[in-house]
PDB file of C-alpha atoms in Angstrom:
ATOM      1  CA  MET A 248      27.683 127.604 125.230  1.00  0.00           C
ATOM      2  CA  VAL A 249      27.150 124.001 126.835  1.00  0.00           C
ATOM      3  CA  VAL A 250      29.368 121.231 127.657  1.00  0.00           C
ATOM      4  CA  ASN A 251      27.560 119.294 125.172  1.00  0.00           C
ATOM      5  CA  GLU A 252      27.371 121.202 122.564  1.00  0.00           C
ATOM      6  CA  ILE A 253      31.383 121.223 122.645  1.00  0.00           C
ATOM      7  CA  VAL A 254      31.949 117.411 123.023  1.00  0.00           C
ATOM      8  CA  GLN A 255      32.787 116.096 119.878  1.00  0.00           C
ATOM      9  CA  PRO A 256      33.939 112.562 118.442  1.00  0.00           C
ATOM     10  CA  ASN A 257      36.956 114.217 116.546  1.00  0.00           C
ATOM     11  CA  LEU A 258      38.524 115.513 119.904  1.00  0.00           C
ATOM     12  CA  ILE A 259      37.921 112.270 122.081  1.00  0.00           C
ATOM     13  CA  LYS A 260      40.763 109.502 122.468  1.00  0.00           C
ATOM     14  CA  PHE A 261      39.591 106.307 123.637  1.00  0.00           C
ATOM     15  CA  ASN A 262      41.988 103.808 125.138  1.00  0.00           C
ATOM     16  CA  LEU A 263      44.933 106.352 125.116  1.00  0.00           C
ATOM     17  CA  GLU A 264      48.376 104.749 125.365  1.00  0.00           C
ATOM     18  CA  VAL A 265      50.569 107.129 127.366  1.00  0.00           C
ATOM     19  CA  GLU A 266      52.844 106.976 130.653  1.00  0.00           C
ATOM     20  CA  ASN A 267      52.255 110.033 132.161  1.00  0.00           C
ATOM     21  CA  LYS A 268      50.201 113.500 132.819  1.00  0.00           C
ATOM     22  CA  ASP A 269      52.586 115.279 129.922  1.00  0.00           C
ATOM     23  CA  GLU A 270      52.294 112.607 127.397  1.00  0.00           C
ATOM     24  CA  VAL A 271      48.328 113.004 128.001  1.00  0.00           C
ATOM     25  CA  ILE A 272      48.444 116.970 127.621  1.00  0.00           C
ATOM     26  CA  ASP A 273      50.651 116.279 124.475  1.00  0.00           C
ATOM     27  CA  GLN A 274      48.577 114.101 122.780  1.00  0.00           C
ATOM     28  CA  LEU A 275      45.361 116.343 123.437  1.00  0.00           C
ATOM     29  CA  ALA A 276      47.014 119.354 122.036  1.00  0.00           C
ATOM     30  CA  ASP A 277      47.992 117.137 119.077  1.00  0.00           C
ATOM     31  CA  LEU A 278      43.843 117.033 118.454  1.00  0.00           C
ATOM     32  CA  TYR A 279      43.962 120.660 118.811  1.00  0.00           C
ATOM     33  CA  VAL A 280      45.906 121.520 116.248  1.00  0.00           C
ATOM     34  CA  ARG A 281      44.949 118.904 114.166  1.00  0.00           C
ATOM     35  CA  ASN A 282      41.135 120.600 114.337  1.00  0.00           C
ATOM     36  CA  GLY A 283      42.828 123.860 113.933  1.00  0.00           C
ATOM     37  CA  ILE A 284      41.582 124.740 117.324  1.00  0.00           C
ATOM     38  CA  VAL A 285      45.153 125.495 118.732  1.00  0.00           C
ATOM     39  CA  THR A 286      47.290 127.312 116.311  1.00  0.00           C
ATOM     40  CA  ASN A 287      50.300 127.323 118.351  1.00  0.00           C
ATOM     41  CA  LYS A 288      50.800 123.985 120.235  1.00  0.00           C
ATOM     42  CA  LYS A 289      53.762 124.808 122.295  1.00  0.00           C
ATOM     43  CA  LYS A 290      51.983 128.398 123.631  1.00  0.00           C
ATOM     44  CA  TYR A 291      48.933 126.184 124.646  1.00  0.00           C
ATOM     45  CA  ILE A 292      50.798 123.696 126.572  1.00  0.00           C
ATOM     46  CA  LEU A 293      52.396 126.469 128.298  1.00  0.00           C
ATOM     47  CA  ALA A 294      49.379 127.746 129.296  1.00  0.00           C
ATOM     48  CA  VAL A 295      48.260 124.320 130.539  1.00  0.00           C
ATOM     49  CA  ASP A 296      51.494 123.522 132.278  1.00  0.00           C
ATOM     50  CA  GLY A 297      51.071 127.245 133.969  1.00  0.00           C
ATOM     51  CA  ARG A 298      47.562 126.193 135.245  1.00  0.00           C
ATOM     52  CA  GLU A 299      48.725 123.003 136.602  1.00  0.00           C
ATOM     53  CA  GLN A 300      51.214 125.168 138.956  1.00  0.00           C
ATOM     54  CA  GLU A 301      48.611 126.652 140.149  1.00  0.00           C
ATOM     55  CA  GLY A 302      46.586 123.867 141.838  1.00  0.00           C
ATOM     56  CA  VAL A 303      45.245 120.045 141.144  1.00  0.00           C
ATOM     57  CA  THR A 304      43.360 119.680 138.328  1.00  0.00           C
ATOM     58  CA  GLY A 305      42.607 116.352 139.460  1.00  0.00           C
ATOM     59  CA  VAL A 306      39.053 116.506 140.452  1.00  0.00           C
ATOM     60  CA  GLY A 307      38.869 112.742 142.106  1.00  0.00           C
ATOM     61  CA  ALA A 308      37.358 109.584 141.227  1.00  0.00           C
ATOM     62  CA  GLY A 309      40.001 109.208 138.258  1.00  0.00           C
ATOM     63  CA  ILE A 310      39.007 112.556 136.308  1.00  0.00           C
ATOM     64  CA  ALA A 311      41.374 115.086 135.822  1.00  0.00           C
ATOM     65  CA  ILE A 312      39.975 118.639 134.263  1.00  0.00           C
ATOM     66  CA  PRO A 313      43.343 120.480 133.032  1.00  0.00           C
ATOM     67  CA  HIS A 314      42.890 123.490 130.946  1.00  0.00           C
ATOM     68  CA  GLY A 315      44.575 126.585 129.788  1.00  0.00           C
ATOM     69  CA  LYS A 316      43.582 130.003 128.193  1.00  0.00           C
ATOM     70  CA  SER A 317      45.613 131.303 125.343  1.00  0.00           C
ATOM     71  CA  LYS A 318      45.868 133.621 122.468  1.00  0.00           C
ATOM     72  CA  SER A 319      46.682 130.351 120.419  1.00  0.00           C
ATOM     73  CA  VAL A 320      43.102 129.077 120.923  1.00  0.00           C
ATOM     74  CA  THR A 321      40.646 129.881 118.494  1.00  0.00           C
ATOM     75  CA  ARG A 322      37.232 128.514 120.154  1.00  0.00           C
ATOM     76  CA  SER A 323      36.478 127.155 123.324  1.00  0.00           C
ATOM     77  CA  ALA A 324      36.725 123.373 123.170  1.00  0.00           C
ATOM     78  CA  VAL A 325      37.163 120.056 125.084  1.00  0.00           C
ATOM     79  CA  ALA A 326      39.247 117.050 124.329  1.00  0.00           C
ATOM     80  CA  ILE A 327      38.689 113.754 126.106  1.00  0.00           C
ATOM     81  CA  ALA A 328      40.810 110.876 127.060  1.00  0.00           C
ATOM     82  CA  GLU A 329      40.102 107.521 128.281  1.00  0.00           C
ATOM     83  CA  LEU A 330      43.275 106.471 129.306  1.00  0.00           C
ATOM     84  CA  SER A 331      44.166 102.489 128.788  1.00  0.00           C
ATOM     85  CA  ASN A 332      46.076 102.898 131.749  1.00  0.00           C
ATOM     86  CA  PRO A 333      45.630 105.240 134.982  1.00  0.00           C
ATOM     87  CA  VAL A 334      48.408 107.898 135.180  1.00  0.00           C
ATOM     88  CA  VAL A 335      49.708 109.746 137.810  1.00  0.00           C
ATOM     89  CA  TRP A 336      48.551 112.935 138.382  1.00  0.00           C
ATOM     90  CA  GLN A 337      47.970 115.577 141.270  1.00  0.00           C
ATOM     91  CA  SER A 338      44.457 115.281 142.403  1.00  0.00           C
ATOM     92  CA  LEU A 339      42.190 115.836 145.299  1.00  0.00           C
ATOM     93  CA  ASP A 340      41.844 112.696 146.387  1.00  0.00           C
ATOM     94  CA  ASN A 341      45.418 111.420 145.484  1.00  0.00           C
ATOM     95  CA  ASN A 342      44.425 108.625 143.280  1.00  0.00           C
ATOM     96  CA  PRO A 343      45.614 108.478 139.493  1.00  0.00           C
ATOM     97  CA  VAL A 344      43.709 109.456 136.518  1.00  0.00           C
ATOM     98  CA  LYS A 345      42.180 107.264 134.189  1.00  0.00           C
ATOM     99  CA  TYR A 346      39.589 110.217 132.207  1.00  0.00           C
ATOM    100  CA  VAL A 347      41.215 113.550 131.461  1.00  0.00           C
ATOM    101  CA  PHE A 348      39.008 116.374 130.195  1.00  0.00           C
ATOM    102  CA  LEU A 349      41.269 119.368 128.386  1.00  0.00           C
ATOM    103  CA  LEU A 350      39.818 122.420 127.909  1.00  0.00           C
ATOM    104  CA  ALA A 351      41.168 124.821 125.306  1.00  0.00           C
ATOM    105  CA  ILE A 352      39.634 128.624 125.952  1.00  0.00           C
ATOM    106  CA  PRO A 353      40.659 131.589 124.104  1.00  0.00           C
ATOM    107  CA  GLU A 354      42.614 134.517 126.111  1.00  0.00           C
ATOM    108  CA  GLY A 355      39.905 136.761 127.426  1.00  0.00           C
ATOM    109  CA  GLY A 356      37.336 134.247 127.500  1.00  0.00           C
ATOM    110  CA  ASP A 357      37.372 133.910 131.750  1.00  0.00           C
ATOM    111  CA  VAL A 358      33.402 133.721 131.817  1.00  0.00           C
ATOM    112  CA  GLU A 359      33.066 131.126 129.497  1.00  0.00           C
ATOM    113  CA  HIS A 360      35.804 129.932 130.665  1.00  0.00           C
ATOM    114  CA  LEU A 361      34.702 129.290 134.446  1.00  0.00           C
ATOM    115  CA  LYS A 362      30.994 128.961 132.990  1.00  0.00           C
ATOM    116  CA  LEU A 363      32.498 125.502 131.041  1.00  0.00           C
ATOM    117  CA  LEU A 364      34.776 124.470 134.132  1.00  0.00           C
ATOM    118  CA  SER A 365      31.735 124.649 136.810  1.00  0.00           C
ATOM    119  CA  GLU A 366      29.448 122.791 134.199  1.00  0.00           C
ATOM    120  CA  LEU A 367      31.807 120.284 133.146  1.00  0.00           C
ATOM    121  CA  ALA A 368      32.968 119.135 137.245  1.00  0.00           C
ATOM    122  CA  GLY A 369      29.405 118.851 138.148  1.00  0.00           C
ATOM    123  CA  ILE A 370      28.617 116.514 135.548  1.00  0.00           C
ATOM    124  CA  LEU A 371      31.407 114.715 136.064  1.00  0.00           C
ATOM    125  CA  MET A 372      30.796 114.358 139.817  1.00  0.00           C
ATOM    126  CA  ASP A 373      27.462 112.507 138.898  1.00  0.00           C
ATOM    127  CA  ASP A 374      27.586 109.010 140.071  1.00  0.00           C
ATOM    128  CA  ASP A 375      25.713 107.414 136.895  1.00  0.00           C
ATOM    129  CA  VAL A 376      27.560 110.089 134.511  1.00  0.00           C
ATOM    130  CA  ARG A 377      30.917 107.852 136.405  1.00  0.00           C
ATOM    131  CA  LEU A 378      29.308 104.625 135.586  1.00  0.00           C
ATOM    132  CA  LYS A 379      28.640 105.376 132.120  1.00  0.00           C
ATOM    133  CA  LEU A 380      31.803 106.520 131.540  1.00  0.00           C
ATOM    134  CA  LYS A 381      33.484 103.129 132.923  1.00  0.00           C
ATOM    135  CA  GLN A 382      31.267 101.493 130.988  1.00  0.00           C
ATOM    136  CA  SER A 383      31.782 102.985 127.941  1.00  0.00           C
ATOM    137  CA  LYS A 384      33.581 101.054 125.063  1.00  0.00           C
ATOM    138  CA  SER A 385      34.153 103.840 122.340  1.00  0.00           C
ATOM    139  CA  ALA A 386      34.523 107.791 121.625  1.00  0.00           C
ATOM    140  CA  LYS A 387      31.034 107.613 120.638  1.00  0.00           C
ATOM    141  CA  ASP A 388      29.709 106.326 123.945  1.00  0.00           C
ATOM    142  CA  ILE A 389      31.645 108.853 125.736  1.00  0.00           C
ATOM    143  CA  GLN A 390      30.033 111.667 123.323  1.00  0.00           C
ATOM    144  CA  ALA A 391      26.526 109.867 123.875  1.00  0.00           C
ATOM    145  CA  ILE A 392      27.135 110.423 127.779  1.00  0.00           C
ATOM    146  CA  PHE A 393      27.253 113.970 127.258  1.00  0.00           C
ATOM    147  CA  LYS A 394      24.356 114.356 124.686  1.00  0.00           C
ATOM    148  CA  ASP A 395      22.240 112.730 127.003  1.00  0.00           C
ATOM    149  CA  ARG A 396      22.950 114.961 129.979  1.00  0.00           C
ATOM    150  CA  GLY A 397      22.359 118.223 127.616  1.00  0.00           C
ATOM    151  CA  ASN A 398      18.517 116.790 126.898  1.00  0.00           C
ATOM    152  CA  GLU A 399      18.610 116.532 130.456  1.00  0.00           C
ATOM    153  CA  ILE A 400      19.391 120.093 131.483  1.00  0.00           C
TER     154      ILE A 400
END
């Protein structure tokens, strides 16, 4: 499974209005519940929060990749938010975050988890991808970035 296969328009929130990191995670977890990817929102958020306590998920350049593994996750997915205003997030460059890529991984999916995280981080560190993110005007624009990347791989 590669990132471009799990990026879906129904899991992308464009121009999301939130005040903080917790609201971002909460709203993206709602997307997962509505789409049958997470069966227990509270347990999933606890898994994400636990991972947030372990280390920085803000990778720099206004991007965060929080993630959680939980028995309440039915299949691997990535929910994406482009925030209307950047929020404070613990990040490697100490800058606020504008784009959040929240991974949901089923319990026991360690190999898949590491593969998806590595691939996503690699894609997002590409200057051209970050420029396209900044130029995007809709969820479809964001999905197209990853679809195009999948064709290059």
